[in-house]
XYZ file of C-alpha atoms in Angstrom:
712
model
C 8.167 20.399 9.172
C 10.518 20.107 12.108
C 8.341 19.473 15.130
C 7.756 15.895 16.298
C 4.478 16.550 18.081
C 2.102 13.817 17.018
C -1.576 13.218 17.303
C -2.224 10.852 20.244
C -3.816 7.583 19.215
C -5.568 6.923 22.500
C -9.302 7.503 22.695
C -8.835 9.883 25.621
C -9.596 12.591 23.068
C -13.044 11.095 22.604
C -14.325 9.721 25.880
C -12.076 10.994 28.656
C -10.589 7.726 29.927
C -7.951 5.201 28.910
C -9.214 1.730 28.007
C -6.952 -1.232 27.257
C -7.020 -0.600 23.500
C -6.202 2.492 21.482
C -8.854 3.831 19.132
C -8.409 2.338 15.662
C -9.307 5.495 13.767
C -6.965 7.738 15.722
C -4.194 5.158 15.377
C -4.659 5.314 11.621
C -4.497 9.112 11.674
C -1.282 8.956 13.687
C 0.172 6.684 10.986
C -0.706 9.187 8.271
C 0.808 11.922 10.407
C 4.059 9.926 10.526
C 4.015 9.516 6.753
C 3.630 13.275 6.344
C 6.388 13.942 8.875
C 8.756 11.595 7.007
C 8.192 13.615 3.833
C 9.701 16.599 5.616
C 12.996 15.054 6.674
C 15.887 17.056 5.194
C 18.217 14.044 4.835
C 15.979 12.745 2.035
C 16.500 13.834 -1.614
C 13.855 16.373 -2.558
C 12.007 14.293 -5.167
C 11.900 11.407 -2.684
C 10.274 13.747 -0.199
C 7.819 14.890 -2.867
C 6.907 11.250 -3.602
C 6.387 10.553 0.101
C 4.047 13.514 0.414
C 2.091 12.284 -2.625
C 1.849 8.840 -1.027
C 0.699 10.306 2.281
C -2.041 12.170 0.388
C -2.976 8.956 -1.446
C -3.182 7.118 1.862
C -5.546 9.780 3.174
C -7.707 9.443 0.049
C -7.911 5.680 0.597
C -9.028 6.239 4.172
C -11.966 8.310 2.959
C -12.831 5.797 0.227
C -12.650 2.624 2.292
C -13.006 3.530 5.963
C -15.239 6.600 6.059
C -18.252 4.851 4.435
C -18.198 2.315 7.272
C -17.890 5.002 9.939
C -20.733 7.049 8.480
C -22.966 3.979 8.177
C -23.254 4.506 4.410
C -21.885 1.062 3.579
C -22.765 -1.910 5.730
C -20.122 -4.475 6.616
C -18.725 -6.579 9.397
C -16.381 -3.744 10.385
C -19.028 -1.013 10.210
C -19.000 1.226 13.262
C -21.324 4.075 12.251
C -19.882 6.836 14.420
C -22.524 9.268 15.502
C -22.761 12.895 16.479
C -19.873 14.520 18.239
C -17.455 11.626 17.776
C -17.755 11.704 13.993
C -17.389 15.505 13.972
C -14.215 15.240 16.065
C -12.770 12.618 13.760
C -13.478 14.834 10.760
C -11.787 17.709 12.589
C -8.627 15.606 12.965
C -8.826 14.658 9.295
C -9.066 18.310 8.285
C -6.046 19.057 10.462
C -4.098 16.332 8.650
C -5.059 17.697 5.255
C -4.099 21.215 6.357
C -0.768 19.869 7.605
C -0.015 18.279 4.236
C -1.000 21.477 2.454
C 1.234 23.572 4.714
C 4.149 21.188 4.321
C 3.907 21.438 0.550
C 3.455 25.212 0.473
C 6.047 26.249 3.062
C 8.611 23.435 2.935
C 8.770 21.383 -0.239
C 7.711 24.001 -2.768
C 10.361 26.580 -1.710
C 13.012 23.832 -1.556
C 12.194 22.731 -5.098
C 12.297 26.347 -6.289
C 15.774 26.733 -4.818
C 16.843 23.592 -6.718
C 15.470 24.730 -10.074
C 12.014 23.140 -10.146
C 9.455 25.934 -10.042
C 5.924 24.825 -9.122
C 4.036 27.971 -10.051
C 0.498 29.257 -10.030
C -0.580 30.482 -13.450
C -0.982 34.010 -12.109
C 2.731 34.047 -11.185
C 3.898 33.495 -14.788
C 5.370 36.320 -16.787
C 3.954 37.326 -20.178
C 6.317 35.107 -22.157
C 5.538 32.056 -20.067
C 1.815 32.673 -20.389
C 2.148 32.877 -24.176
C 3.769 29.431 -24.104
C 0.743 28.018 -22.290
C -1.696 29.898 -24.514
C -0.406 27.952 -27.511
C -0.537 24.658 -25.627
C -4.113 25.271 -24.475
C -5.234 25.741 -28.066
C -3.326 22.705 -29.368
C -3.463 20.197 -26.485
C -6.173 21.118 -23.991
C -9.225 22.627 -25.693
C -9.676 19.745 -28.160
C -10.233 17.248 -25.339
C -12.281 19.398 -22.940
C -16.008 18.894 -22.446
C -18.350 21.107 -20.457
C -21.925 20.727 -19.236
C -24.057 23.777 -18.408
C -26.897 23.533 -15.885
C -29.222 26.098 -14.285
C -28.477 26.903 -10.618
C -31.197 24.592 -9.381
C -30.354 21.825 -11.843
C -28.895 18.463 -10.964
C -25.122 18.113 -10.907
C -23.507 15.497 -13.150
C -22.142 12.305 -11.589
C -18.465 13.055 -11.091
C -16.196 10.019 -10.903
C -14.271 9.232 -7.765
C -11.295 11.548 -7.081
C -11.456 13.132 -10.535
C -10.448 16.785 -10.576
C -13.196 19.077 -11.903
C -14.052 22.729 -12.254
C -17.273 24.388 -11.137
C -17.713 27.468 -13.360
C -19.976 30.368 -12.413
C -21.415 31.960 -15.532
C -23.798 34.789 -16.314
C -25.721 34.938 -19.558
C -28.258 37.635 -20.292
C -28.193 38.569 -16.614
C -29.005 35.024 -15.447
C -26.770 32.877 -13.271
C -25.682 29.512 -14.651
C -23.321 26.759 -13.586
C -20.996 24.825 -15.842
C -18.972 21.740 -15.011
C -15.634 20.840 -16.583
C -13.867 17.566 -15.886
C -10.103 17.573 -16.318
C -9.378 14.826 -18.857
C -7.336 11.926 -17.514
C -5.521 11.762 -20.846
C -3.733 14.998 -19.936
C -1.057 15.301 -17.256
C -2.005 17.149 -14.099
C 0.967 19.483 -14.458
C 1.978 21.220 -17.681
C 5.773 21.462 -17.905
C 8.205 23.704 -19.716
C 11.968 24.027 -19.517
C 13.539 27.280 -18.496
C 15.495 28.726 -21.398
C 18.328 29.983 -19.221
C 18.981 26.621 -17.533
C 18.299 23.229 -19.193
C 18.075 21.546 -15.779
C 15.404 23.964 -14.549
C 11.694 23.304 -15.041
C 8.412 25.160 -14.617
C 5.275 23.203 -13.690
C 1.782 24.729 -13.611
C -1.404 22.895 -12.525
C -3.633 22.083 -15.490
C -6.772 23.384 -13.777
C -5.261 26.863 -13.369
C -4.354 26.981 -17.048
C -7.903 25.983 -18.010
C -9.401 28.581 -15.652
C -7.309 31.277 -17.331
C -8.940 30.433 -20.702
C -12.527 29.689 -19.619
C -13.761 32.632 -21.683
C -12.605 30.728 -24.790
C -14.651 27.736 -23.698
C -17.761 29.843 -22.951
C -17.605 32.693 -25.469
C -21.305 33.611 -25.097
C -21.202 34.012 -21.297
C -19.519 36.130 -18.701
C -17.238 33.946 -16.565
C -17.524 35.008 -12.922
C -15.142 32.355 -11.644
C -13.804 28.826 -11.971
C -13.248 26.696 -8.870
C -11.508 23.275 -8.615
C -13.179 20.483 -6.660
C -12.967 16.710 -6.095
C -15.611 14.250 -4.928
C -14.511 11.222 -2.909
C -16.771 8.171 -3.097
C -16.955 4.838 -1.303
C -14.971 2.188 -3.150
C -14.573 -1.092 -1.256
C -16.726 -3.704 -2.952
C -16.265 -5.969 0.032
C -16.610 -9.748 0.004
C -19.511 -11.308 -1.819
C -21.706 -13.406 0.445
C -23.598 -15.427 -2.128
C -22.958 -17.701 -5.075
C -23.291 -16.319 -8.581
C -22.750 -17.885 -11.962
C -21.585 -14.554 -13.374
C -19.197 -13.440 -10.652
C -16.819 -11.658 -13.000
C -19.727 -9.736 -14.587
C -21.000 -8.753 -11.150
C -17.606 -7.405 -10.080
C -17.185 -5.536 -13.373
C -20.573 -3.913 -12.858
C -19.609 -2.990 -9.309
C -16.330 -1.404 -10.430
C -18.152 0.730 -12.990
C -20.791 1.764 -10.463
C -18.094 2.621 -7.966
C -16.351 4.917 -10.434
C -19.508 6.900 -11.085
C -22.066 6.137 -8.397
C -20.285 5.174 -5.185
C -21.676 6.976 -2.149
C -20.142 10.473 -1.782
C -18.222 10.822 1.478
C -16.167 13.982 0.951
C -16.223 17.156 -1.129
C -12.913 18.999 -1.510
C -13.151 22.534 -2.864
C -10.912 25.497 -3.404
C -11.086 27.976 -0.541
C -11.928 30.630 -3.137
C -15.226 28.937 -3.991
C -18.195 31.112 -2.887
C -20.115 29.725 0.124
C -23.364 29.530 -1.841
C -21.722 27.265 -4.424
C -20.198 25.001 -1.752
C -23.584 24.638 -0.083
C -25.314 23.943 -3.394
C -22.844 21.188 -4.288
C -22.961 19.618 -0.823
C -26.764 19.449 -0.937
C -26.680 17.910 -4.397
C -24.261 15.231 -3.165
C -26.170 14.588 0.064
C -23.248 15.715 2.224
C -23.257 17.598 5.507
C -21.267 20.830 5.965
C -18.690 18.842 7.957
C -18.051 16.705 4.843
C -16.835 19.754 2.884
C -13.075 20.376 2.992
C -12.014 23.836 1.772
C -8.319 23.889 0.827
C -6.201 26.997 0.459
C -3.654 25.239 -1.774
C -3.677 22.793 -4.674
C -6.183 19.961 -4.577
C -5.066 16.387 -5.204
C -1.522 16.419 -3.811
C -1.327 12.733 -4.739
C -0.764 13.927 -8.329
C 2.635 15.302 -7.281
C 4.047 11.863 -8.096
C 4.058 13.029 -11.757
C 6.818 15.500 -10.940
C 9.060 12.859 -9.376
C 9.793 11.593 -12.911
C 11.484 14.839 -13.955
C 15.003 14.231 -15.342
C 16.781 15.367 -12.201
C 18.739 12.352 -10.899
C 20.560 14.657 -8.495
C 17.293 15.046 -6.570
C 16.574 11.297 -6.326
C 17.946 8.524 -4.171
C 21.240 6.953 -5.242
C 20.413 4.059 -7.588
C 21.394 0.532 -6.594
C 20.930 -2.956 -8.016
C 19.036 -5.804 -6.387
C 21.100 -8.949 -5.898
C 20.470 -12.666 -5.581
C 20.531 -15.056 -2.631
C 23.745 -17.076 -2.510
C 21.968 -20.310 -3.448
C 21.066 -18.802 -6.845
C 24.443 -17.238 -7.603
C 26.863 -19.081 -9.872
C 30.004 -19.875 -7.911
C 32.731 -17.526 -9.247
C 36.448 -18.315 -9.200
C 38.129 -17.297 -5.913
C 39.719 -14.295 -7.615
C 36.327 -12.780 -8.503
C 34.115 -10.619 -6.336
C 31.299 -12.355 -4.460
C 28.623 -10.009 -5.814
C 27.612 -11.416 -9.205
C 25.556 -9.381 -11.715
C 22.037 -10.657 -12.271
C 22.774 -11.470 -15.910
C 25.247 -14.130 -14.804
C 22.415 -16.059 -13.140
C 20.336 -16.436 -16.285
C 21.485 -20.023 -16.907
C 20.970 -21.233 -13.333
C 18.462 -24.060 -12.890
C 16.016 -22.892 -10.236
C 14.496 -26.326 -9.710
C 17.913 -27.867 -9.055
C 18.796 -25.073 -6.619
C 15.496 -25.388 -4.723
C 15.838 -29.193 -4.567
C 19.209 -28.769 -2.865
C 18.082 -26.338 -0.151
C 15.332 -24.017 1.023
C 15.910 -20.475 -0.218
C 14.784 -17.365 1.642
C 14.163 -14.294 -0.521
C 14.125 -10.720 0.726
C 12.725 -8.035 -1.564
C 13.683 -5.486 -2.804
C 17.220 -6.466 -1.756
C 16.811 -9.539 -3.964
C 15.528 -9.233 -7.507
C 11.880 -10.239 -7.907
C 12.309 -10.645 -11.669
C 15.299 -12.984 -11.333
C 13.688 -15.137 -8.647
C 9.889 -15.411 -8.522
C 9.149 -14.290 -12.074
C 11.898 -16.536 -13.414
C 10.595 -19.465 -11.346
C 7.203 -19.219 -13.047
C 8.785 -18.574 -16.455
C 11.026 -21.635 -16.140
C 8.053 -23.742 -15.046
C 6.110 -22.557 -18.099
C 8.802 -23.679 -20.566
C 10.175 -26.770 -18.797
C 8.857 -29.885 -20.617
C 9.025 -31.864 -17.357
C 6.578 -29.533 -15.584
C 3.038 -30.897 -15.583
C 1.043 -28.478 -13.417
C 1.320 -24.894 -12.171
C -1.058 -23.660 -9.472
C -1.043 -20.078 -8.266
C -3.028 -17.547 -6.257
C -3.235 -14.050 -7.720
C -4.297 -11.322 -5.295
C -2.752 -8.236 -6.850
C -0.519 -7.809 -9.890
C 0.625 -5.264 -12.439
C -0.974 -4.021 -15.637
C 1.892 -5.677 -17.505
C 2.516 -8.880 -15.558
C 5.305 -11.184 -16.813
C 4.177 -13.931 -14.433
C 0.667 -13.989 -15.866
C 2.028 -14.035 -19.397
C 4.153 -17.042 -18.416
C 1.040 -18.792 -17.090
C -0.779 -18.082 -20.350
C 2.133 -19.545 -22.321
C 2.124 -22.634 -20.098
C -1.610 -23.143 -20.646
C -1.225 -22.801 -24.412
C 1.584 -25.371 -24.274
C -0.795 -27.900 -22.758
C 0.260 -27.739 -19.134
C -2.409 -27.799 -16.471
C -2.591 -24.247 -15.135
C -4.863 -23.431 -12.195
C -5.082 -19.800 -11.072
C -7.154 -18.416 -8.229
C -7.799 -14.761 -9.075
C -9.109 -12.590 -6.247
C -11.538 -10.298 -8.041
C -12.241 -8.095 -5.021
C -8.668 -6.970 -4.246
C -9.362 -3.336 -3.273
C -8.724 -0.818 -6.067
C -7.248 -3.511 -8.348
C -10.414 -5.285 -9.421
C -10.223 -4.072 -13.031
C -6.657 -5.359 -13.527
C -7.530 -8.733 -12.012
C -10.646 -9.033 -14.192
C -8.523 -8.316 -17.268
C -6.019 -11.051 -16.433
C -8.714 -13.540 -15.420
C -10.290 -13.224 -18.861
C -6.951 -13.486 -20.646
C -6.001 -16.589 -18.653
C -9.301 -18.271 -19.461
C -8.852 -17.490 -23.152
C -5.405 -19.088 -22.995
C -6.849 -22.304 -21.579
C -6.062 -21.911 -17.880
C -8.526 -23.047 -15.246
C -9.486 -19.853 -13.413
C -11.365 -19.860 -10.111
C -12.433 -16.987 -7.889
C -11.831 -18.302 -4.405
C -13.991 -19.263 -1.477
C -17.421 -17.665 -1.250
C -17.569 -15.192 1.632
C -13.785 -14.890 2.056
C -11.178 -12.766 0.303
C -8.136 -14.830 -0.700
C -5.107 -12.813 0.417
C -2.273 -15.273 -0.255
C 0.691 -15.344 -2.626
C 1.400 -18.979 -3.458
C 2.836 -20.947 -6.367
C 2.958 -24.753 -6.535
C 4.664 -26.572 -9.428
C 4.481 -30.315 -10.088
C 7.406 -31.679 -12.132
C 8.114 -35.199 -13.414
C 11.553 -36.329 -12.278
C 12.593 -39.904 -13.084
C 9.813 -42.165 -11.822
C 8.185 -39.679 -9.441
C 6.471 -36.311 -9.253
C 8.423 -33.651 -7.367
C 6.661 -30.485 -6.159
C 8.233 -27.053 -5.806
C 6.637 -24.164 -3.940
C 6.897 -20.436 -3.472
C 5.191 -18.774 -0.489
C 5.444 -14.997 -0.163
C 4.355 -12.173 2.109
C 3.665 -9.661 -0.680
C 1.932 -9.081 -3.981
C 3.240 -9.571 -7.506
C 3.855 -5.830 -7.899
C 7.625 -5.299 -7.884
C 7.631 -1.938 -9.686
C 5.740 0.333 -7.315
C 6.993 3.951 -7.069
C 7.957 3.150 -3.490
C 9.281 -0.440 -3.300
C 7.709 -2.867 -0.858
C 9.837 -4.905 1.513
C 8.682 -8.524 1.514
C 9.893 -12.052 2.141
C 9.454 -15.253 0.191
C 10.394 -18.903 0.547
C 11.350 -21.378 -2.179
C 11.074 -24.970 -0.972
C 10.633 -28.517 -2.227
C 9.833 -30.014 1.173
C 7.126 -32.667 0.800
C 5.223 -31.664 3.938
C 4.837 -28.025 2.820
C 4.008 -29.072 -0.758
C 1.387 -31.537 0.476
C -0.206 -28.850 2.629
C -0.318 -26.512 -0.363
C -1.934 -29.222 -2.493
C -4.673 -29.627 0.117
C -5.084 -25.847 0.341
C -5.443 -25.464 -3.429
C -8.040 -28.255 -3.414
C -9.976 -26.296 -0.814
C -9.624 -23.004 -2.705
C -10.855 -24.536 -5.956
C -13.824 -26.168 -4.260
C -12.547 -29.730 -4.629
C -12.357 -30.507 -0.906
C -13.209 -29.200 2.542
C -10.563 -27.400 4.566
C -8.568 -29.775 6.767
C -5.807 -29.619 9.318
C -2.358 -28.916 7.923
C 0.975 -30.451 8.897
C 3.065 -27.309 8.656
C 1.059 -24.303 7.462
C -1.092 -22.053 9.613
C -4.183 -21.125 7.597
C -6.986 -18.623 8.211
C -9.838 -18.612 8.761
C -10.093 -21.325 11.348
C -6.760 -22.505 12.645
C -4.445 -19.532 12.299
C -5.640 -17.374 15.187
C -5.756 -20.268 17.655
C -2.308 -21.467 16.576
C -0.825 -17.993 16.989
C -2.347 -17.712 20.444
C -0.915 -21.149 21.260
C 2.562 -19.933 20.249
C 2.175 -16.900 22.519
C 0.919 -19.097 25.363
C 3.854 -21.489 24.897
C 6.243 -18.553 25.200
C 4.477 -17.486 28.402
C 4.921 -20.984 29.828
C 8.648 -20.874 29.025
C 8.924 -17.579 30.897
C 7.041 -18.900 33.923
C 9.371 -21.915 34.047
C 12.532 -19.799 33.833
C 13.460 -20.658 30.256
C 14.341 -18.060 27.569
C 11.144 -16.428 26.335
C 10.921 -13.711 23.712
C 8.545 -12.707 20.937
C 9.257 -10.434 17.984
C 6.284 -9.856 15.688
C 6.345 -7.762 12.513
C 2.988 -6.672 11.071
C 1.287 -3.958 9.075
C -1.698 -3.758 11.450
C -2.431 -4.969 14.972
C -6.096 -4.494 15.830
C -7.559 -7.854 16.915
C -8.636 -7.613 20.595
C -8.141 -11.344 21.237
C -4.553 -11.319 19.979
C -3.791 -8.169 21.967
C -5.114 -9.760 25.159
C -2.885 -12.794 24.511
C 0.119 -10.488 24.228
C -0.860 -8.709 27.447
C -1.030 -12.064 29.241
C 2.382 -13.088 27.895
C 3.904 -9.798 29.061
C 2.503 -10.352 32.537
C 3.976 -13.888 32.499
C 7.450 -12.452 31.851
C 7.853 -12.610 28.062
C 9.876 -9.819 26.464
C 7.943 -8.650 23.396
C 8.890 -6.339 20.542
C 6.189 -5.500 18.013
C 7.155 -3.842 14.722
C 3.801 -2.521 13.481
C 3.991 -0.216 10.486
C 0.564 1.441 10.666
C -2.420 0.807 12.970
C -1.705 -0.548 16.450
C -4.415 -0.732 19.094
C -2.199 -2.320 21.771
C -1.140 0.056 24.548
C 2.509 -0.723 25.432
C 4.496 -0.021 28.571
C 1.592 0.053 31.053
C 2.767 -1.244 34.464
C 1.143 -4.540 35.327
C -0.454 -4.850 31.906
C 2.103 -4.453 29.118
C 5.322 -3.271 30.752
C 7.412 -5.826 28.806
C 5.927 -4.847 25.421
C 7.561 -2.325 23.106
C 5.851 -1.145 19.895
C 7.889 0.189 16.984
C 6.830 1.639 13.637
C 9.440 1.501 10.886
C 9.021 3.705 7.824
C 11.717 4.587 5.292
C 12.328 4.395 1.555
C 10.674 0.955 1.357
C 7.246 0.003 2.701
C 7.907 -2.557 5.459
C 5.266 -5.026 4.310
C 6.426 -8.490 5.431
C 4.722 -10.281 8.320
C 6.992 -12.257 10.658
C 6.507 -14.129 13.928
C 9.688 -15.038 15.836
C 9.510 -17.133 19.019
C 12.510 -17.795 21.277
C 10.829 -21.075 22.345
C 13.321 -21.799 25.122
C 16.506 -22.692 23.278
C 14.816 -23.806 20.008
C 13.806 -20.615 18.151
C 11.106 -20.713 15.481
C 10.067 -18.197 12.831
C 7.044 -17.906 10.554
C 6.417 -15.654 7.552
C 3.144 -15.002 5.740
C 0.405 -12.637 4.671
C -1.755 -12.317 7.790
C -2.088 -9.120 9.782
C -3.588 -9.430 13.255
C -6.973 -7.861 12.599
C -10.482 -9.335 12.846
C -10.703 -9.273 9.064
C -7.255 -10.804 8.519
C -7.782 -13.630 10.986
C -11.462 -14.393 10.452
C -12.601 -13.166 7.032
C -9.675 -13.839 4.693
C -7.734 -16.812 3.398
C -4.282 -16.197 4.873
C -1.226 -18.447 5.146
C 1.786 -18.485 7.460
C 4.675 -20.884 6.724
C 7.412 -21.918 9.171
C 11.008 -21.406 8.140
C 12.192 -25.015 8.044
C 15.846 -24.747 9.108
C 17.656 -23.292 12.106
C 19.901 -21.309 9.745
C 16.950 -19.515 8.137
C 15.430 -18.810 11.558
C 18.750 -17.278 12.599
C 18.706 -15.111 9.462
C 15.255 -13.831 10.380
C 16.466 -13.070 13.894
C 19.362 -11.070 12.429
C 16.968 -9.195 10.155
C 14.653 -8.310 13.026
C 17.539 -7.138 15.214
C 18.704 -4.908 12.345
C 15.253 -3.343 12.111
C 15.084 -2.794 15.871
C 18.477 -1.063 15.782
C 17.268 1.521 13.250
C 17.548 5.060 14.600
C 16.632 6.983 11.449
C 13.213 5.698 10.361
C 11.929 3.982 13.509
C 9.282 5.407 15.836
C 8.266 4.110 19.245
C 4.727 4.136 20.615
C 4.389 5.510 24.134
C 1.819 4.462 26.775
C 0.010 7.779 26.334
C -0.561 7.076 22.634
C 2.118 9.297 21.136
C 4.781 8.114 18.700
C 8.267 9.523 19.221
C 10.943 9.426 16.491
C 14.085 7.552 17.503
C 16.350 9.850 15.487
C 15.650 12.670 17.936
C 17.767 10.929 20.595
C 20.915 10.142 18.554
C 23.480 12.439 16.884
C 23.978 10.284 13.749
C 20.858 8.233 12.915
C 21.368 4.879 11.180
C 18.980 3.377 8.607
C 18.254 -0.358 8.740
C 17.180 -0.342 5.104
C 20.434 1.260 3.993
C 22.385 -1.268 6.052
C 20.532 -4.104 4.315
C 21.268 -2.608 0.890
C 24.961 -2.454 1.741
C 24.972 -6.030 3.009
C 23.140 -7.328 -0.051
C 25.802 -5.868 -2.314
C 28.791 -6.790 -0.183
C 28.067 -10.392 0.813
C 25.524 -13.204 0.875
C 23.190 -11.880 3.547
C 20.214 -14.192 3.652
C 21.421 -17.699 2.912
C 23.297 -20.295 4.957
C 26.283 -21.954 3.337
């Protein structure tokens, strides 16, 4: 994939004129297009490119699961649009073009490249006789024992296929009568069956499981004639949304909803092999209640998100160069002058986090800093410290094996007061959160489920510790989840502090979240819903007033999404007042930059790369007294009005300066940065420079060469 032509995000494609805001859906499609384009960049190691393609396919799946039900009017919600007629058909046309683009990129770019490098992704029909004999033995030993099939007459009802599971529709004939059989690929088996090439130990062959099963369908149906086997996937609505009523059995209700979603969520898409006969496609679509436009016939392999399995092959030469996360200078033991400044993480194991945080505020930057040696160790130390009395924490999203939650359980068993707000409706992670909520309750922790009607989207820890004759509080406030081990690392920020004003605000916030008190005004924090949007608009207005009075005025805002009309209008007004504005928006952006008289001082950037740029930052020049805020809130109607979100100010000028340096580094990126044009197209910045530079690589090098995020 070498062309940089991108799908415009303006709604000119839909209604023939240019309003002040780009269309949200087309902006999202442009983001997925950028993800797919990034997977084709030749400077990336091949398995990294394969992972990026799998993630782009996963992102597209999530769009169908979460967004399409709202657009089709299947699921009601505050963001429901219910596109009708031609507009919905056009959107589906763009979606099919995206899927076709991903398929073509895999077939004509990545697959041949992998073959050249010794990883052969083959169709079963392309195997020689010896290779097929290898799979014949594996089918008998590994596959057939776990397969299950259901036979139905042609007019019979289809089974309920779970969301995104890969299945086979099998056309049979028995005694001259047509029958249909359904085979679900077991999740206990890998999607790709691997074998080493005998001639080269570093070379591998991978064949899709469904093709192997199709080749041996006659063994599964010995009394029938197999006319064909055809892969398919059903995509269902998944977002459980926010509960709007009280319930004494909230956890049971969410569990029931997760199970129903797996089996009975509303179908929104049917993906089939292009070889499937038209009569079978039509039959399945009718059974699922889908229109012909909801059927996506693919010429290649279904479920490209499963390609992530192949990125674990033992080929380090095809992966990114490994590197080690460091520590902020405040947490590094001071070495003798003769030693290097970069200290291995193991040397920090004896450091007292509470003492370090009491001495100064500490800014963390992941993945450049180690999550395990900072945030996880903070909670672990609090759990075992006899002086710690209370640990309070919000839990939005965490891992299947979560060291932090195990530390909380140990603290509760030790008699400490442990209060955990678990957000049960975190999209696609409800089951994990339910599991940990139950385990925490069994350990003796006080578990609550947040504020009725609002999703709690914060990442907070507050520790109360007895020191001499007083209680000292220590806090962690982060921009990301407790999921440090994703296949593609997330970039996030966090703040350790013992400042009384921030700790007091957090105490009041936890009282509100646990139902002990009403929400109040806060000294330092900006909290949604309620205050946050108005306070952000006040910051923008203040910057506009500085510009009008001839003082330095500049805004740099880093977000994942920018879609709230009110915030966009505030930015337009600030631009017209003379404020220079740079917006680093990773995915959806509805603001139209660079329009004379409207937004000519606004530039919109989208930064991709090896890490997901996930942190949210607001930087204000504020005349000659710059300020910076970090937090969890994206500028969307949901993020500002329907979620519990928190933004915290960086409390020292040195930390604000560090954030400014970070933002300038991101804006100087010429390898992974894109810029949004007034006409709605994104252009890659690397196209204009001979030797593109990566901000993320520069930050890795700085983190290993010096103390990059802490003042001395």
